[in-house]
PDB file of C-alpha atoms in Angstrom:
ATOM      1  CA  MET A 987     196.736  61.053 120.434  1.00  0.00           C
ATOM      2  CA  LYS A 988     192.943  60.643 121.598  1.00  0.00           C
ATOM      3  CA  THR A 989     192.802  64.603 119.833  1.00  0.00           C
ATOM      4  CA  ALA A 990     194.221  63.339 116.494  1.00  0.00           C
ATOM      5  CA  THR A 991     192.076  60.097 116.721  1.00  0.00           C
ATOM      6  CA  ILE A 992     189.236  61.760 116.909  1.00  0.00           C
ATOM      7  CA  GLU A 993     190.188  65.175 114.913  1.00  0.00           C
ATOM      8  CA  ILE A 994     191.158  62.065 111.452  1.00  0.00           C
ATOM      9  CA  GLU A 995     187.327  61.011 112.038  1.00  0.00           C
ATOM     10  CA  GLU A 996     185.848  64.515 111.816  1.00  0.00           C
ATOM     11  CA  LYS A 997     187.906  64.703 108.377  1.00  0.00           C
ATOM     12  CA  VAL A 998     187.330  61.512 107.468  1.00  0.00           C
ATOM     13  CA  ASP A 999     183.243  62.316 107.673  1.00  0.00           C
ATOM     14  CA  GLU A1000     184.003  65.269 105.617  1.00  0.00           C
ATOM     15  CA  LEU A1001     185.903  63.725 103.174  1.00  0.00           C
ATOM     16  CA  LEU A1002     182.823  60.363 102.713  1.00  0.00           C
ATOM     17  CA  ALA A1003     180.505  63.764 102.415  1.00  0.00           C
ATOM     18  CA  CYS A1004     182.788  64.905  99.217  1.00  0.00           C
ATOM     19  CA  LEU A1005     183.720  61.322  98.033  1.00  0.00           C
ATOM     20  CA  ASN A1006     179.624  60.357  98.238  1.00  0.00           C
ATOM     21  CA  THR A1007     179.115  63.819  96.476  1.00  0.00           C
ATOM     22  CA  ASP A1008     181.183  62.895  93.531  1.00  0.00           C
ATOM     23  CA  VAL A1009     179.682  60.038  93.209  1.00  0.00           C
ATOM     24  CA  LYS A1010     176.284  61.605  92.735  1.00  0.00           C
ATOM     25  CA  HIS A1011     178.294  64.091  89.904  1.00  0.00           C
ATOM     26  CA  ILE A1012     180.217  60.691  87.594  1.00  0.00           C
ATOM     27  CA  GLN A1013     177.063  59.503  87.812  1.00  0.00           C
ATOM     28  CA  GLU A1014     175.380  63.158  86.514  1.00  0.00           C
ATOM     29  CA  SER A1015     178.423  62.830  84.186  1.00  0.00           C
ATOM     30  CA  LEU A1016     177.748  60.069  82.769  1.00  0.00           C
ATOM     31  CA  SER A1017     173.582  60.389  81.982  1.00  0.00           C
ATOM     32  CA  ASN A1018     175.235  63.778  80.171  1.00  0.00           C
ATOM     33  CA  LEU A1019     177.300  61.594  77.723  1.00  0.00           C
ATOM     34  CA  ASN A1020     174.327  59.452  77.354  1.00  0.00           C
ATOM     35  CA  GLU A1021     171.639  61.769  76.706  1.00  0.00           C
ATOM     36  CA  LEU A1022     174.525  64.249  74.886  1.00  0.00           C
ATOM     37  CA  ARG A1023     175.010  61.403  72.640  1.00  0.00           C
ATOM     38  CA  SER A1024     170.508  60.461  71.998  1.00  0.00           C
ATOM     39  CA  LEU A1025     170.292  64.590  71.019  1.00  0.00           C
ATOM     40  CA  VAL A1026     173.528  64.459  68.716  1.00  0.00           C
ATOM     41  CA  ILE A1027     171.707  61.756  66.707  1.00  0.00           C
ATOM     42  CA  LYS A1028     168.399  63.172  66.986  1.00  0.00           C
ATOM     43  CA  ARG A1029     169.852  66.402  65.957  1.00  0.00           C
ATOM     44  CA  ASP A1030     167.850  68.341  68.799  1.00  0.00           C
ATOM     45  CA  ASP A1031     169.593  71.428  68.323  1.00  0.00           C
ATOM     46  CA  ALA A1032     167.701  73.417  71.065  1.00  0.00           C
ATOM     47  CA  ALA A1033     167.877  70.531  73.846  1.00  0.00           C
ATOM     48  CA  LEU A1034     171.813  70.443  72.824  1.00  0.00           C
ATOM     49  CA  GLY A1035     172.009  74.061  73.852  1.00  0.00           C
ATOM     50  CA  LYS A1036     170.184  73.023  76.983  1.00  0.00           C
ATOM     51  CA  LEU A1037     171.987  69.983  77.877  1.00  0.00           C
ATOM     52  CA  LEU A1038     175.373  72.258  77.492  1.00  0.00           C
ATOM     53  CA  GLU A1039     173.824  75.261  79.266  1.00  0.00           C
ATOM     54  CA  ASN A1040     173.242  72.678  82.451  1.00  0.00           C
ATOM     55  CA  ILE A1041     176.302  70.986  82.078  1.00  0.00           C
ATOM     56  CA  GLN A1042     178.164  73.820  82.580  1.00  0.00           C
ATOM     57  CA  ALA A1043     176.575  74.931  85.154  1.00  0.00           C
ATOM     58  CA  GLY A1044     176.617  70.803  87.297  1.00  0.00           C
ATOM     59  CA  ALA A1045     180.855  71.839  86.412  1.00  0.00           C
ATOM     60  CA  ASN A1046     180.219  75.299  88.623  1.00  0.00           C
ATOM     61  CA  ARG A1047     178.673  74.312  91.554  1.00  0.00           C
ATOM     62  CA  TYR A1048     181.175  71.106  91.844  1.00  0.00           C
ATOM     63  CA  SER A1049     184.132  72.410  92.091  1.00  0.00           C
ATOM     64  CA  ASN A1050     183.627  74.018  95.178  1.00  0.00           C
ATOM     65  CA  ASN A1051     183.382  70.093  96.462  1.00  0.00           C
ATOM     66  CA  GLU A1052     186.783  69.269  94.795  1.00  0.00           C
ATOM     67  CA  SER A1053     188.241  72.618  96.519  1.00  0.00           C
ATOM     68  CA  ASN A1054     186.832  70.915  99.643  1.00  0.00           C
ATOM     69  CA  ARG A1055     187.897  67.490  98.404  1.00  0.00           C
ATOM     70  CA  GLN A1056     191.546  69.309  98.143  1.00  0.00           C
ATOM     71  CA  SER A1057     191.599  71.094 102.005  1.00  0.00           C
ATOM     72  CA  ILE A1058     190.493  68.530 103.619  1.00  0.00           C
ATOM     73  CA  ARG A1059     193.421  65.991 101.666  1.00  0.00           C
ATOM     74  CA  LYS A1060     195.317  68.467 102.583  1.00  0.00           C
ATOM     75  CA  ASP A1061     194.000  68.319 106.864  1.00  0.00           C
ATOM     76  CA  LEU A1062     194.798  64.649 107.023  1.00  0.00           C
ATOM     77  CA  ALA A1063     197.983  64.647 105.042  1.00  0.00           C
ATOM     78  CA  ASN A1064     199.457  67.569 107.642  1.00  0.00           C
ATOM     79  CA  ILE A1065     197.790  65.172 111.080  1.00  0.00           C
ATOM     80  CA  LEU A1066     198.802  62.051 109.214  1.00  0.00           C
ATOM     81  CA  GLY A1067     202.298  64.073 108.832  1.00  0.00           C
ATOM     82  CA  CYS A1068     203.565  62.971 105.312  1.00  0.00           C
ATOM     83  CA  ASP A1069     203.647  65.696 101.879  1.00  0.00           C
ATOM     84  CA  ILE A1070     200.265  65.710 100.284  1.00  0.00           C
ATOM     85  CA  GLY A1071     201.000  63.877  97.002  1.00  0.00           C
ATOM     86  CA  GLN A1072     201.627  60.409  99.589  1.00  0.00           C
ATOM     87  CA  MET A1073     197.811  61.203 100.823  1.00  0.00           C
ATOM     88  CA  THR A1074     195.826  59.112  99.228  1.00  0.00           C
ATOM     89  CA  LEU A1075     192.325  57.506 100.139  1.00  0.00           C
ATOM     90  CA  SER A1076     194.372  54.361 100.320  1.00  0.00           C
ATOM     91  CA  ARG A1077     196.956  54.628 103.182  1.00  0.00           C
ATOM     92  CA  LEU A1078     194.025  56.981 104.411  1.00  0.00           C
ATOM     93  CA  THR A1079     192.454  53.221 104.751  1.00  0.00           C
ATOM     94  CA  SER A1080     195.232  51.606 106.559  1.00  0.00           C
ATOM     95  CA  CYS A1081     195.281  54.296 109.210  1.00  0.00           C
ATOM     96  CA  LEU A1082     192.104  53.407 110.057  1.00  0.00           C
ATOM     97  CA  PRO A1083     189.595  51.533 112.481  1.00  0.00           C
ATOM     98  CA  GLU A1084     188.013  48.590 111.128  1.00  0.00           C
ATOM     99  CA  ALA A1085     184.071  50.872 110.683  1.00  0.00           C
ATOM    100  CA  LYS A1086     185.686  53.771 109.512  1.00  0.00           C
ATOM    101  CA  ARG A1087     188.013  51.248 106.890  1.00  0.00           C
ATOM    102  CA  GLU A1088     185.470  49.211 105.516  1.00  0.00           C
ATOM    103  CA  ARG A1089     183.119  51.963 104.769  1.00  0.00           C
ATOM    104  CA  MET A1090     186.348  53.910 102.840  1.00  0.00           C
ATOM    105  CA  THR A1091     187.317  51.216 100.441  1.00  0.00           C
ATOM    106  CA  GLN A1092     183.510  50.634 100.042  1.00  0.00           C
ATOM    107  CA  MET A1093     183.677  54.059  98.785  1.00  0.00           C
ATOM    108  CA  GLN A1094     187.106  54.034  96.928  1.00  0.00           C
ATOM    109  CA  THR A1095     185.423  50.870  95.199  1.00  0.00           C
ATOM    110  CA  LYS A1096     182.212  52.594  94.568  1.00  0.00           C
ATOM    111  CA  LEU A1097     185.133  55.399  92.792  1.00  0.00           C
ATOM    112  CA  ARG A1098     186.918  53.429  91.183  1.00  0.00           C
ATOM    113  CA  ALA A1099     183.893  50.951  89.332  1.00  0.00           C
ATOM    114  CA  LEU A1100     182.296  54.647  88.388  1.00  0.00           C
ATOM    115  CA  SER A1101     185.451  56.144  87.116  1.00  0.00           C
ATOM    116  CA  GLY A1102     185.497  53.087  84.763  1.00  0.00           C
ATOM    117  CA  GLU A1103     182.332  53.973  83.437  1.00  0.00           C
ATOM    118  CA  LEU A1104     183.069  57.256  83.040  1.00  0.00           C
ATOM    119  CA  LYS A1105     186.453  56.820  81.267  1.00  0.00           C
ATOM    120  CA  LYS A1106     184.389  53.989  78.191  1.00  0.00           C
ATOM    121  CA  GLU A1107     181.019  55.923  78.217  1.00  0.00           C
ATOM    122  CA  HIS A1108     183.308  58.815  77.203  1.00  0.00           C
ATOM    123  CA  PHE A1109     185.877  56.775  75.410  1.00  0.00           C
ATOM    124  CA  SER A1110     182.255  56.036  73.139  1.00  0.00           C
ATOM    125  CA  THR A1111     180.787  59.822  73.679  1.00  0.00           C
ATOM    126  CA  ALA A1112     184.542  61.142  71.321  1.00  0.00           C
ATOM    127  CA  MET A1113     184.505  58.779  68.776  1.00  0.00           C
ATOM    128  CA  LEU A1114     180.752  59.420  67.609  1.00  0.00           C
ATOM    129  CA  LEU A1115     181.536  62.585  67.985  1.00  0.00           C
ATOM    130  CA  SER A1116     184.573  61.782  65.975  1.00  0.00           C
ATOM    131  CA  GLU A1117     182.518  59.679  64.244  1.00  0.00           C
ATOM    132  CA  CYS A1118     180.065  62.963  62.851  1.00  0.00           C
ATOM    133  CA  ALA A1119     182.658  64.962  62.194  1.00  0.00           C
ATOM    134  CA  ARG A1120     184.136  62.796  59.386  1.00  0.00           C
ATOM    135  CA  PHE A1121     181.496  61.429  58.450  1.00  0.00           C
ATOM    136  CA  ASN A1122     180.240  65.527  57.549  1.00  0.00           C
ATOM    137  CA  SER A1123     183.900  67.053  56.394  1.00  0.00           C
ATOM    138  CA  LEU A1124     182.446  63.586  53.162  1.00  0.00           C
ATOM    139  CA  LEU A1125     179.256  64.915  53.085  1.00  0.00           C
ATOM    140  CA  LEU A1126     181.296  68.060  52.808  1.00  0.00           C
ATOM    141  CA  ARG A1127     183.832  67.484  50.535  1.00  0.00           C
ATOM    142  CA  SER A1128     181.585  65.744  48.528  1.00  0.00           C
ATOM    143  CA  VAL A1129     179.144  68.905  47.927  1.00  0.00           C
ATOM    144  CA  PHE A1130     182.073  71.202  46.896  1.00  0.00           C
ATOM    145  CA  ASP A1131     184.987  69.572  45.022  1.00  0.00           C
ATOM    146  CA  LEU A1132     182.343  67.406  42.345  1.00  0.00           C
ATOM    147  CA  SER A1133     184.217  68.356  39.916  1.00  0.00           C
ATOM    148  CA  GLN A1134     187.043  67.614  42.013  1.00  0.00           C
ATOM    149  CA  THR A1135     187.032  64.548  42.825  1.00  0.00           C
ATOM    150  CA  GLY A1136     187.823  62.452  39.305  1.00  0.00           C
ATOM    151  CA  ALA A1137     184.833  59.752  39.936  1.00  0.00           C
ATOM    152  CA  VAL A1138     185.085  57.459  36.418  1.00  0.00           C
ATOM    153  CA  TYR A1139     181.718  57.369  35.089  1.00  0.00           C
ATOM    154  CA  TYR A1140     181.152  54.494  32.609  1.00  0.00           C
ATOM    155  CA  ASN A1141     178.632  55.301  29.771  1.00  0.00           C
ATOM    156  CA  SER A1142     175.852  53.011  27.361  1.00  0.00           C
ATOM    157  CA  ASN A1143     179.058  52.556  24.980  1.00  0.00           C
ATOM    158  CA  GLY A1144     181.495  50.472  28.193  1.00  0.00           C
ATOM    159  CA  ALA A1145     183.922  54.235  27.573  1.00  0.00           C
ATOM    160  CA  THR A1146     184.677  56.007  30.893  1.00  0.00           C
ATOM    161  CA  LYS A1147     184.070  60.160  31.128  1.00  0.00           C
ATOM    162  CA  ARG A1148     185.163  61.889  33.779  1.00  0.00           C
ATOM    163  CA  GLN A1149     182.231  64.206  35.232  1.00  0.00           C
ATOM    164  CA  MET A1150     183.796  67.428  35.513  1.00  0.00           C
ATOM    165  CA  ASP A1151     180.334  69.035  36.065  1.00  0.00           C
ATOM    166  CA  THR A1152     179.754  70.559  39.924  1.00  0.00           C
ATOM    167  CA  ALA A1153     175.736  68.897  39.976  1.00  0.00           C
ATOM    168  CA  PHE A1154     174.925  67.387  42.234  1.00  0.00           C
ATOM    169  CA  MET A1155     173.731  64.715  39.742  1.00  0.00           C
ATOM    170  CA  ASN A1156     174.682  64.396  36.301  1.00  0.00           C
ATOM    171  CA  LEU A1157     171.638  63.818  34.199  1.00  0.00           C
ATOM    172  CA  GLN A1158     172.689  62.834  30.993  1.00  0.00           C
ATOM    173  CA  PHE A1159     171.572  59.398  30.389  1.00  0.00           C
TER     174      PHE A1159
END
């Protein structure tokens, strides 16, 4: 039993290190989302390209941490005699001594808070990009379908007139 306890504590230390990397990754993602929104608003294509390259490189590096965390989770599930699907931080926390339990609870709280913030920032970024796409669509439609808009204009006599030419501006007085 003592060997299992020592093994659990070693795996928990490894898991805490992985979760700490997860926290850093979420914080980096939050920063990237803020920078992405800023660069979209500024319309800085060169910086956007660099940011997207950095995000891709970070995702490749992070995949190693993801697989390491899953491996630790599987090992802990085997030690505790449960299915990997049932191995959650809450379940693990209930099996730990007080000192480790407190550290794990703090990490879990921190991850929940950061995940909520990431969800909110992701939604904000998605809304910005959606509005940009909508605006661009309206702009292109107004430029290329000007003669088909069916817009009604009034002349100086008050009579209606539909614009049928495709000029950007109607200079007729």
